[in-house]
């Protein structure tokens, strides 16, 4: 007796399985132990790793902005101007330099950064927010020609 | 391939990342406020090249720690906890008692706390040098290149004014000759 | 065992960026073709050697071609570049055309490895004004001062203190110019020096 239709009852797994698993195992190639070789263990680690990567992509941007802010604050304190004063007055002067550019200028072009702080101080002088600020001497070396 | 850098570039690297020595006079200063500033310098946050992973902190030499000024009732009521590790070895010491035993400890603990909880803290504390009075070893004195600005004005006591200054200071009125001042 | 080398490396651009500006120098220093004389997987490489290799060598006079017949080993080509970097490509079961194309690919590369670039730009002169150093904004008199220096260490208040304000007022009004005794009012029994009433609008 030959059962020809019995073969049709066998469930065939799709051809994609090898490639899908290979895709996961490729992402896990640098993991430790069975996590890099065994699919059912690797899939868990890979999913966690991808979650970490997604979260990290957002955090990386925030950390970078924070670092720029710290660097600009440090450069400002050296030049005797507070950071919020610098940012507010540069914005008031329509100098739309990003935190990244300001931090880079502070490191690579320190004299330009000093000039920016002086511009901010001069702008602050033109409409001092408090009595205390009004009593401060105007910044040296700034020629506004009434443009601020 | 890593090429060796030129002499000019090497000197430039040393100039940018050189570690400075700062001097801080703690006379009449609040140790907790000064500790925040000192920790900032130890971490390197006063430099525009700051990065937490690159070790850009500077040395800070603090003098006159015996003359620190704690606010309000802190001398009496700020307590420091210590446990020797043995049974019954816990103790609470007030700030004035600790100051009597070791005149640098109050500021040391304040800076230790201000440094944060990271693993870099011990590294930063290694770069802090505390002295109760004016006397600094000559080796440290030679390294110092700048002052850290104080955070509070140092009040001038009456005995620090010269006789001339007292005499010439403008008075609105003069006490009567036979008036007794307490 | 560490598999960290399999993780995608990252780095900064270190290529020879001025290569085509003047003379163009091909970055491929030498290319090694390792194959087996008898195995089937090196058939394509053997065919390439018989037909296209000499043309390739003539077309690239700056590159040295080495042939390494090794029995019972896999087929691959190893390219070495002027910056010392080495690149390997396995050539098992390649056709002659494939070998030729991959060889062209190796020849056209710069020696810089294929990694994630942290910055897509590079300059040899990042600073025009001079890089910041701790002494950029410090006054030069610090070089000749002996520490501790009171002026450098003192707290600089933004507002004058009450005492200083009083002294300023006294100076304006003229208190400090007269001697101390003239400033006394009539609370004393000493009736000789009775000053005139104070007029704050008087300016000297």
Coordinates of C-alpha atoms in Angstrom, one line a residue:
Chain A
X1 CA 0.0 0.0 0.0
X2 CA 1.3 3.4 -1.0
X3 CA -0.2 6.4 0.7
X4 CA 0.5 9.3 -1.7
X5 CA -1.6 11.9 -0.1
X6 CA -0.1 11.4 3.4
X7 CA 2.8 13.6 2.4
X8 CA 0.5 16.5 1.9
X9 CA -0.5 16.3 5.6
X10 CA 3.1 17.1 6.7
X11 CA 3.4 20.7 7.7
X12 CA 6.2 22.5 5.9
X13 CA 7.8 25.4 7.6
X14 CA 8.3 28.5 5.5
X15 CA 11.6 29.2 3.7
X16 CA 11.9 32.5 5.5
X17 CA 12.8 31.0 8.9
X18 CA 16.5 30.5 8.2
X19 CA 17.0 34.1 6.9
X20 CA 14.9 35.6 9.7
X21 CA 16.9 33.8 12.3
X22 CA 20.1 34.7 10.6
X23 CA 19.1 38.4 10.7
X24 CA 18.7 38.1 14.5
X25 CA 21.9 36.1 15.0
X26 CA 23.8 38.6 13.0
X27 CA 22.8 41.4 15.4
X28 CA 23.9 39.1 18.3
X29 CA 27.3 38.2 16.9
X30 CA 29.2 40.1 19.5
X31 CA 27.2 38.8 22.5
X32 CA 28.5 36.5 25.2
X33 CA 27.8 32.8 25.3
X34 CA 24.7 31.0 24.0
X35 CA 23.1 34.4 23.4
X36 CA 25.1 34.7 20.1
X37 CA 24.5 31.2 18.8
X38 CA 21.1 29.9 20.0
X39 CA 18.2 31.7 18.4
X40 CA 15.6 31.3 21.1
X41 CA 18.0 32.8 23.7
X42 CA 19.4 35.3 21.3
X43 CA 16.0 36.8 20.3
X44 CA 15.4 37.9 23.9
X45 CA 18.8 39.6 24.2
X46 CA 18.5 41.2 20.7
X47 CA 15.1 42.7 21.5
X48 CA 16.4 44.2 24.7
X49 CA 19.5 45.5 22.9
X50 CA 17.2 47.2 20.3
X51 CA 15.1 48.7 23.1
X52 CA 18.3 50.1 24.7
X53 CA 19.4 51.5 21.3
X54 CA 16.0 53.3 20.7
X55 CA 16.1 54.8 24.2
X56 CA 19.8 55.7 23.8
X57 CA 19.2 57.6 20.6
X58 CA 17.0 60.1 22.5
X59 CA 19.3 60.3 25.5
X60 CA 22.3 60.9 23.3
X61 CA 20.8 64.1 22.0
X62 CA 19.9 65.3 25.4
X63 CA 23.3 64.5 26.9
X64 CA 25.0 66.3 24.0
X65 CA 22.9 69.5 24.5
X66 CA 23.7 69.3 28.3
X67 CA 27.4 69.0 27.6
X68 CA 27.3 72.0 25.3
X69 CA 25.4 74.0 27.9
X70 CA 28.1 73.1 30.6
X71 CA 30.9 74.1 28.3
X72 CA 29.3 77.4 27.5
X73 CA 28.6 78.1 31.2
X74 CA 32.3 77.4 32.0
X75 CA 33.5 79.7 29.2
X76 CA 31.0 82.4 30.4
X77 CA 32.1 82.2 34.0
X78 CA 35.7 82.7 32.9
X79 CA 34.6 85.9 31.2
X80 CA 32.4 87.1 34.1
X81 CA 29.0 86.9 32.5
X82 CA 26.3 84.5 33.6
X83 CA 25.0 81.9 31.1
X84 CA 21.3 82.9 31.1
X85 CA 22.3 86.5 30.5
X86 CA 24.4 85.6 27.5
X87 CA 21.7 83.4 25.9
X88 CA 18.9 85.9 26.5
X89 CA 20.9 88.9 25.1
X90 CA 22.2 87.0 22.1
X91 CA 18.6 86.1 21.3
X92 CA 17.6 89.8 21.8
X93 CA 20.3 90.8 19.3
X94 CA 19.0 88.3 16.8
X95 CA 22.3 86.4 17.0
X96 CA 20.8 82.9 16.4
X97 CA 23.9 80.8 17.2
X98 CA 23.1 77.3 18.5
X99 CA 24.5 75.9 21.7
X100 CA 26.7 73.6 19.5
X101 CA 28.3 76.5 17.6
X102 CA 28.8 78.5 20.8
X103 CA 30.5 75.6 22.5
X104 CA 32.7 75.1 19.5
X105 CA 33.6 78.8 19.3
X106 CA 34.4 78.8 23.0
X107 CA 37.0 76.1 22.5
X108 CA 38.4 76.8 19.0
X109 CA 37.8 80.5 18.6
X110 CA 38.0 82.0 22.2
X111 CA 38.3 85.6 21.1
X112 CA 35.2 85.5 19.0
X113 CA 33.4 84.0 22.0
X114 CA 34.7 86.9 24.1
X115 CA 33.3 89.4 21.6
X116 CA 29.9 87.6 21.8
X117 CA 29.9 88.0 25.6
X118 CA 30.7 91.7 25.2
X119 CA 27.9 92.2 22.8
X120 CA 25.5 90.4 25.2
X121 CA 26.7 92.6 28.0
X122 CA 26.3 95.7 26.0
X123 CA 22.7 94.7 25.0
X124 CA 22.0 94.0 28.7
X125 CA 23.3 97.5 29.5
X126 CA 21.0 99.1 27.0
X127 CA 17.9 98.1 29.0
X128 CA 19.1 96.9 32.4
X129 CA 16.6 94.5 34.0
X130 CA 17.4 95.5 37.6
X131 CA 18.8 98.4 39.6
X132 CA 21.8 96.3 40.3
X133 CA 22.5 95.8 36.6
X134 CA 22.1 99.5 35.9
X135 CA 24.9 100.3 38.4
X136 CA 27.4 98.1 36.6
X137 CA 30.0 99.8 34.4
X138 CA 29.4 99.3 30.6
X139 CA 31.5 96.6 29.0
X140 CA 34.9 97.7 27.5
X141 CA 35.7 97.6 23.8
X142 CA 32.1 97.5 22.5
X143 CA 31.2 100.2 19.9
X144 CA 27.5 99.9 19.3
X145 CA 26.8 103.0 17.1
X146 CA 23.3 102.9 18.4
X147 CA 22.6 99.6 16.6
X148 CA 21.8 97.6 19.8
Chain B
X1 CA 48.5 53.8 11.2
X2 CA 49.3 56.0 14.1
X3 CA 51.9 58.6 13.2
X4 CA 53.9 60.4 15.9
X5 CA 52.7 64.0 16.3
X6 CA 54.9 67.0 15.7
X7 CA 56.6 68.9 18.4
X8 CA 54.2 71.9 17.9
X9 CA 51.1 69.7 18.2
X10 CA 52.5 68.0 21.3
X11 CA 53.1 71.3 23.1
X12 CA 49.6 72.5 22.0
X13 CA 48.1 69.3 23.6
X14 CA 50.0 69.9 26.8
X15 CA 48.9 73.6 26.9
X16 CA 45.2 72.8 26.4
X17 CA 45.0 69.8 28.8
X18 CA 47.5 71.0 31.4
X19 CA 46.4 70.6 35.0
X20 CA 46.5 73.8 37.0
X21 CA 46.9 74.4 40.7
X22 CA 44.4 76.8 42.3
X23 CA 44.7 78.5 45.7
X24 CA 41.5 79.1 47.7
X25 CA 41.4 81.1 50.9
X26 CA 38.7 79.6 53.1
X27 CA 38.8 82.4 55.7
X28 CA 35.3 83.5 56.7
X29 CA 33.8 81.3 53.9
X30 CA 30.8 79.0 54.1
X31 CA 32.3 75.5 53.7
X32 CA 29.2 74.1 52.0
X33 CA 29.0 76.8 49.4
X34 CA 32.8 76.8 48.8
X35 CA 32.7 73.0 48.5
X36 CA 30.4 73.2 45.5
X37 CA 32.8 75.6 43.8
X38 CA 35.8 73.5 44.7
X39 CA 34.1 70.3 43.4
X40 CA 33.4 72.2 40.2
X41 CA 37.1 73.0 39.8
X42 CA 38.1 69.4 40.7
X43 CA 35.8 68.0 38.0
X44 CA 37.0 70.5 35.4
X45 CA 33.6 72.1 34.9
X46 CA 35.3 75.5 34.8
X47 CA 36.9 74.7 31.4
X48 CA 35.1 74.8 28.0
X49 CA 36.9 71.6 27.1
X50 CA 35.1 69.7 29.9
X51 CA 33.9 66.2 29.4
X52 CA 33.1 63.7 32.1
X53 CA 35.2 61.0 30.5
X54 CA 38.3 63.0 30.0
X55 CA 40.2 63.8 33.2
X56 CA 40.4 67.6 33.0
X57 CA 40.1 68.4 36.7
X58 CA 42.5 70.7 38.4
X59 CA 44.3 70.7 41.8
X60 CA 42.9 72.9 44.5
X61 CA 44.9 74.0 47.6
X62 CA 42.8 75.4 50.4
X63 CA 44.3 77.4 53.2
X64 CA 42.9 78.7 56.5
X65 CA 40.4 75.9 56.9
X66 CA 40.5 76.6 60.6
X67 CA 38.7 79.9 59.9
X68 CA 35.7 78.6 58.0
X69 CA 32.4 80.1 59.0
X70 CA 29.3 77.9 59.2
X71 CA 25.9 79.6 59.0
X72 CA 23.3 79.9 61.7
X73 CA 23.5 77.1 64.3
X74 CA 25.4 74.6 62.1
X75 CA 28.4 74.5 64.4
X76 CA 26.2 73.1 67.2
X77 CA 23.6 71.1 65.3
X78 CA 25.3 69.7 62.2
X79 CA 26.2 66.1 63.1
X80 CA 28.6 63.8 61.4
X81 CA 27.9 60.0 61.6
X82 CA 30.7 57.4 61.8
X83 CA 30.7 53.7 62.4
X84 CA 33.9 51.8 63.1
X85 CA 32.5 48.5 61.8
X86 CA 32.5 46.8 65.1
X87 CA 29.5 46.3 67.3
X88 CA 28.4 49.4 69.1
X89 CA 30.7 51.5 67.1
X90 CA 28.3 54.1 65.8
X91 CA 28.9 57.7 66.8
X92 CA 27.5 61.1 66.1
X93 CA 29.9 64.1 66.3
X94 CA 28.8 67.7 66.0
X95 CA 30.7 70.1 63.7
X96 CA 32.5 72.0 66.5
X97 CA 33.7 68.8 68.1
X98 CA 35.0 67.5 64.7
X99 CA 36.6 70.9 64.0
X100 CA 38.5 70.7 67.3
X101 CA 39.8 67.2 66.5
X102 CA 40.8 68.0 62.9
X103 CA 40.5 71.4 61.4
X104 CA 40.3 70.2 57.8
X105 CA 37.7 67.5 58.2
X106 CA 34.5 69.7 57.9
X107 CA 35.6 71.1 54.6
X108 CA 36.8 67.7 53.4
X109 CA 33.5 66.1 54.1
X110 CA 31.6 69.0 52.4
X111 CA 33.7 68.7 49.3
X112 CA 33.3 64.9 49.3
X113 CA 29.6 65.2 49.3
X114 CA 29.6 68.0 46.6
X115 CA 31.7 65.7 44.3
X116 CA 28.6 63.5 43.8
X117 CA 28.3 59.7 43.9
X118 CA 30.3 58.7 40.9
X119 CA 33.4 56.6 40.8
X120 CA 35.5 59.7 39.9
X121 CA 35.0 61.1 43.3
X122 CA 38.0 59.5 44.9
X123 CA 40.2 60.7 42.0
X124 CA 38.9 64.2 42.6
X125 CA 39.5 64.1 46.3
X126 CA 43.1 63.1 45.7
X127 CA 43.6 66.4 44.0
X128 CA 42.3 68.4 46.9
X129 CA 44.9 69.7 49.4
X130 CA 43.7 71.2 52.7
X131 CA 45.7 73.2 55.2
X132 CA 44.4 74.6 58.4
X133 CA 46.6 77.7 58.3
X134 CA 48.8 79.7 55.9
X135 CA 51.7 77.3 55.8
X136 CA 51.9 75.3 52.6
X137 CA 54.8 73.0 51.6
X138 CA 57.2 74.7 49.2
X139 CA 56.6 72.0 46.4
X140 CA 52.9 72.9 46.3
X141 CA 53.5 76.6 46.5
X142 CA 55.6 76.4 43.3
X143 CA 52.8 74.8 41.4
X144 CA 50.1 77.4 42.1
X145 CA 49.2 79.6 39.2
X146 CA 45.9 81.3 40.1
X147 CA 43.4 82.1 42.9
X148 CA 39.9 80.8 43.2
X149 CA 37.6 83.7 44.0
X150 CA 36.0 83.7 47.4
X151 CA 32.3 83.6 47.7
X152 CA 31.7 85.9 50.7
X153 CA 33.3 89.1 51.7
X154 CA 35.7 88.9 54.6
X155 CA 34.5 91.4 57.2
X156 CA 37.0 93.8 58.6
X157 CA 37.2 93.6 62.4
X158 CA 37.6 96.8 64.4
X159 CA 41.1 96.0 65.6
X160 CA 42.2 95.6 61.9
X161 CA 41.4 99.3 61.2
X162 CA 44.5 101.6 61.7
X163 CA 44.2 104.4 64.2
X164 CA 44.4 106.9 61.4
X165 CA 41.4 105.3 59.6
X166 CA 39.4 105.4 62.8
X167 CA 40.3 109.0 63.4
X168 CA 39.5 110.2 59.9
X169 CA 36.3 108.2 59.5
X170 CA 33.3 110.7 59.2
X171 CA 31.2 110.9 62.4
X172 CA 27.7 112.4 62.5
X173 CA 28.1 113.1 66.2
X174 CA 30.6 112.7 69.0
X175 CA 29.8 111.1 72.4
X176 CA 30.0 113.4 75.4
X177 CA 33.3 113.2 77.2
X178 CA 31.9 111.7 80.4
X179 CA 29.6 109.3 78.6
X180 CA 30.3 105.7 79.6
X181 CA 30.2 103.2 76.6
X182 CA 29.4 99.6 77.6
Chain C
X1 CA 36.0 34.5 24.4
X2 CA 35.5 38.1 23.3
X3 CA 33.5 38.8 20.2
X4 CA 33.8 42.5 20.6
X5 CA 35.7 42.8 17.3
X6 CA 32.5 41.9 15.5
X7 CA 30.8 45.0 16.9
X8 CA 30.7 47.9 14.4
X9 CA 33.8 50.0 14.9
X10 CA 33.6 53.8 14.9
X11 CA 36.2 56.4 14.2
X12 CA 37.2 59.7 12.7
X13 CA 38.1 60.4 9.1
X14 CA 41.8 59.8 8.5
X15 CA 41.9 59.5 4.7
X16 CA 44.5 61.2 2.6
X17 CA 42.1 64.0 1.7
X18 CA 44.4 66.0 -0.5
X19 CA 45.1 62.9 -2.8
X20 CA 43.6 64.2 -6.0
X21 CA 44.3 67.9 -5.5
X22 CA 47.8 67.7 -7.0
X23 CA 49.0 64.3 -8.2
X24 CA 46.7 61.3 -7.7
X25 CA 48.4 58.4 -5.9
X26 CA 46.7 55.0 -5.9
X27 CA 46.4 53.9 -2.3
X28 CA 46.7 50.2 -3.1
X29 CA 50.2 49.1 -2.2
X30 CA 50.1 45.4 -2.9
X31 CA 47.5 42.7 -3.6
X32 CA 48.0 39.0 -2.7
X33 CA 46.0 36.4 -4.5
X34 CA 45.9 33.2 -2.5
X35 CA 44.5 30.2 -4.3
X36 CA 44.9 26.5 -4.7
X37 CA 46.4 25.0 -7.9
X38 CA 44.0 22.1 -8.1
X39 CA 40.8 22.7 -6.1
X40 CA 37.5 23.7 -7.8
X41 CA 36.8 26.8 -5.7
X42 CA 39.9 28.6 -7.1
X43 CA 38.9 27.9 -10.7
X44 CA 37.8 31.5 -11.3
X45 CA 41.0 32.9 -9.8
X46 CA 43.1 30.6 -11.9
X47 CA 41.3 31.7 -15.0
X48 CA 41.7 35.3 -14.1
X49 CA 45.4 34.7 -13.6
X50 CA 45.7 33.1 -17.0
X51 CA 43.8 35.9 -18.8
X52 CA 43.4 39.3 -17.1
X53 CA 46.1 39.4 -14.4
X54 CA 49.0 40.7 -16.6
X55 CA 46.8 43.5 -18.0
X56 CA 45.8 44.5 -14.5
X57 CA 49.4 44.6 -13.4
X58 CA 50.4 46.7 -16.4
X59 CA 47.5 49.1 -15.8
X60 CA 48.6 49.6 -12.1
X61 CA 52.4 50.2 -12.1
X62 CA 52.2 51.4 -8.5
X63 CA 50.7 48.2 -7.2
X64 CA 52.7 45.0 -6.6
X65 CA 50.8 41.7 -7.3
X66 CA 51.7 38.6 -5.4
X67 CA 50.5 35.1 -6.2
X68 CA 50.5 32.6 -3.5
X69 CA 49.5 29.1 -4.5
X70 CA 48.7 27.2 -1.4
X71 CA 47.4 23.6 -1.5
X72 CA 44.2 22.6 0.2
X73 CA 43.4 26.2 1.4
X74 CA 40.6 28.6 0.8
X75 CA 40.8 31.2 -2.0
X76 CA 41.1 34.8 -1.0
X77 CA 42.7 38.1 -1.9
X78 CA 44.4 40.3 0.6
X79 CA 44.9 44.0 -0.3
X80 CA 47.4 46.1 1.6
X81 CA 47.2 49.9 1.5
X82 CA 49.7 52.7 1.9
X83 CA 48.4 53.5 5.4
X84 CA 49.1 49.9 6.5
X85 CA 45.4 48.8 6.5
X86 CA 44.7 45.2 5.2
X87 CA 41.5 44.1 3.6
X88 CA 40.5 40.5 2.8
X89 CA 37.9 39.1 0.4
X90 CA 37.1 35.4 0.2
X91 CA 37.0 34.3 -3.5
X92 CA 35.7 30.8 -3.1
X93 CA 33.7 29.7 -6.2
X94 CA 34.0 33.1 -7.9
X95 CA 33.8 33.4 -11.6
X96 CA 36.6 35.1 -13.6
X97 CA 34.4 38.2 -14.0
X98 CA 33.7 38.4 -10.3
X99 CA 37.4 38.2 -9.4
X100 CA 38.1 41.0 -11.9
X101 CA 35.3 43.2 -10.5
X102 CA 36.3 42.6 -6.9
X103 CA 39.9 43.4 -7.7
X104 CA 38.8 46.7 -9.2
X105 CA 36.9 47.4 -6.1
X106 CA 40.0 46.8 -3.9
X107 CA 42.0 49.0 -6.2
X108 CA 39.6 51.9 -6.1
X109 CA 39.4 52.0 -2.3
X110 CA 41.3 54.3 0.0
X111 CA 43.0 52.5 2.8
X112 CA 40.5 53.7 5.4
X113 CA 38.4 50.8 6.9
X114 CA 34.7 50.8 6.5
X115 CA 33.5 52.0 9.9
X116 CA 30.8 54.3 11.3
X117 CA 32.1 57.8 11.0
X118 CA 31.6 59.9 14.1
X119 CA 32.1 63.1 12.1
X120 CA 31.7 63.4 8.4
X121 CA 34.2 66.2 8.1
X122 CA 37.8 66.7 9.0
X123 CA 40.2 69.6 9.0
X124 CA 43.9 69.8 9.8
X125 CA 43.4 73.4 11.0
X126 CA 40.4 73.5 13.3
X127 CA 41.4 76.8 15.0
X128 CA 42.4 80.1 13.5
X129 CA 42.6 82.2 16.7
X130 CA 44.3 79.5 18.6
X131 CA 42.8 76.7 20.7
X132 CA 41.6 77.7 24.2
X133 CA 44.1 77.0 26.9
X134 CA 43.7 77.7 30.6
X135 CA 45.8 80.9 30.2
X136 CA 43.9 82.4 27.3
X137 CA 41.6 84.7 29.4
X138 CA 43.9 85.0 32.4
X139 CA 45.8 88.3 32.9
X140 CA 49.5 88.1 32.3
X141 CA 50.5 89.7 35.6
X142 CA 49.8 86.3 37.2
X143 CA 53.1 85.1 35.8
X144 CA 55.0 87.4 38.1
X145 CA 52.8 87.5 41.2
X146 CA 53.5 85.6 44.4
X147 CA 50.6 83.8 45.9
X148 CA 48.5 84.3 48.1
X149 CA 47.4 87.5 46.4
X150 CA 44.5 89.3 48.2
X151 CA 43.2 91.2 45.2
X152 CA 42.9 88.2 43.0
X153 CA 41.2 86.1 45.8
X154 CA 38.8 88.7 47.1
X155 CA 35.1 88.6 46.6
X156 CA 34.0 91.3 44.2
X157 CA 30.6 92.6 45.2
X158 CA 28.3 94.0 42.5
X159 CA 26.8 96.6 44.8
X160 CA 28.8 98.9 47.1
X161 CA 28.3 98.0 50.8
X162 CA 26.4 100.3 53.2
X163 CA 29.7 101.6 54.6
X164 CA 31.0 102.4 51.2
X165 CA 27.8 104.1 50.3
X166 CA 28.0 106.3 53.4
X167 CA 31.6 107.2 52.6
X168 CA 30.5 108.1 49.1
X169 CA 27.8 110.4 50.4
X170 CA 30.2 111.9 52.9
X171 CA 32.6 112.7 50.1
X172 CA 29.9 114.3 48.0
X173 CA 28.6 116.4 50.8
X174 CA 32.0 117.5 52.1
X175 CA 32.3 115.7 55.4
X176 CA 35.7 114.3 54.7
X177 CA 37.3 117.6 53.7
X178 CA 36.6 119.2 57.1
X179 CA 38.3 118.1 60.3
X180 CA 36.4 115.8 62.7
X181 CA 35.6 118.4 65.3
X182 CA 33.7 120.6 62.9
X183 CA 31.3 117.9 62.1
X184 CA 30.0 117.6 65.7
X185 CA 26.5 118.8 66.5
X186 CA 25.3 120.3 69.7
X187 CA 24.9 117.2 71.8
X188 CA 28.2 118.0 73.5
X189 CA 28.7 120.5 76.3
X190 CA 31.4 122.0 74.4
X191 CA 29.7 125.1 73.1
X192 CA 32.7 126.6 71.3
X193 CA 32.3 124.8 68.0
X194 CA 28.7 125.0 67.1
X195 CA 28.5 124.4 63.4
X196 CA 25.9 125.9 61.2
X197 CA 22.9 123.8 60.4
X198 CA 23.6 121.2 57.8
X199 CA 22.4 122.0 54.3
X200 CA 22.7 118.8 52.1
X201 CA 22.2 120.8 48.9
X202 CA 25.5 122.7 49.5
X203 CA 28.2 121.5 47.1
X204 CA 31.8 122.4 47.5

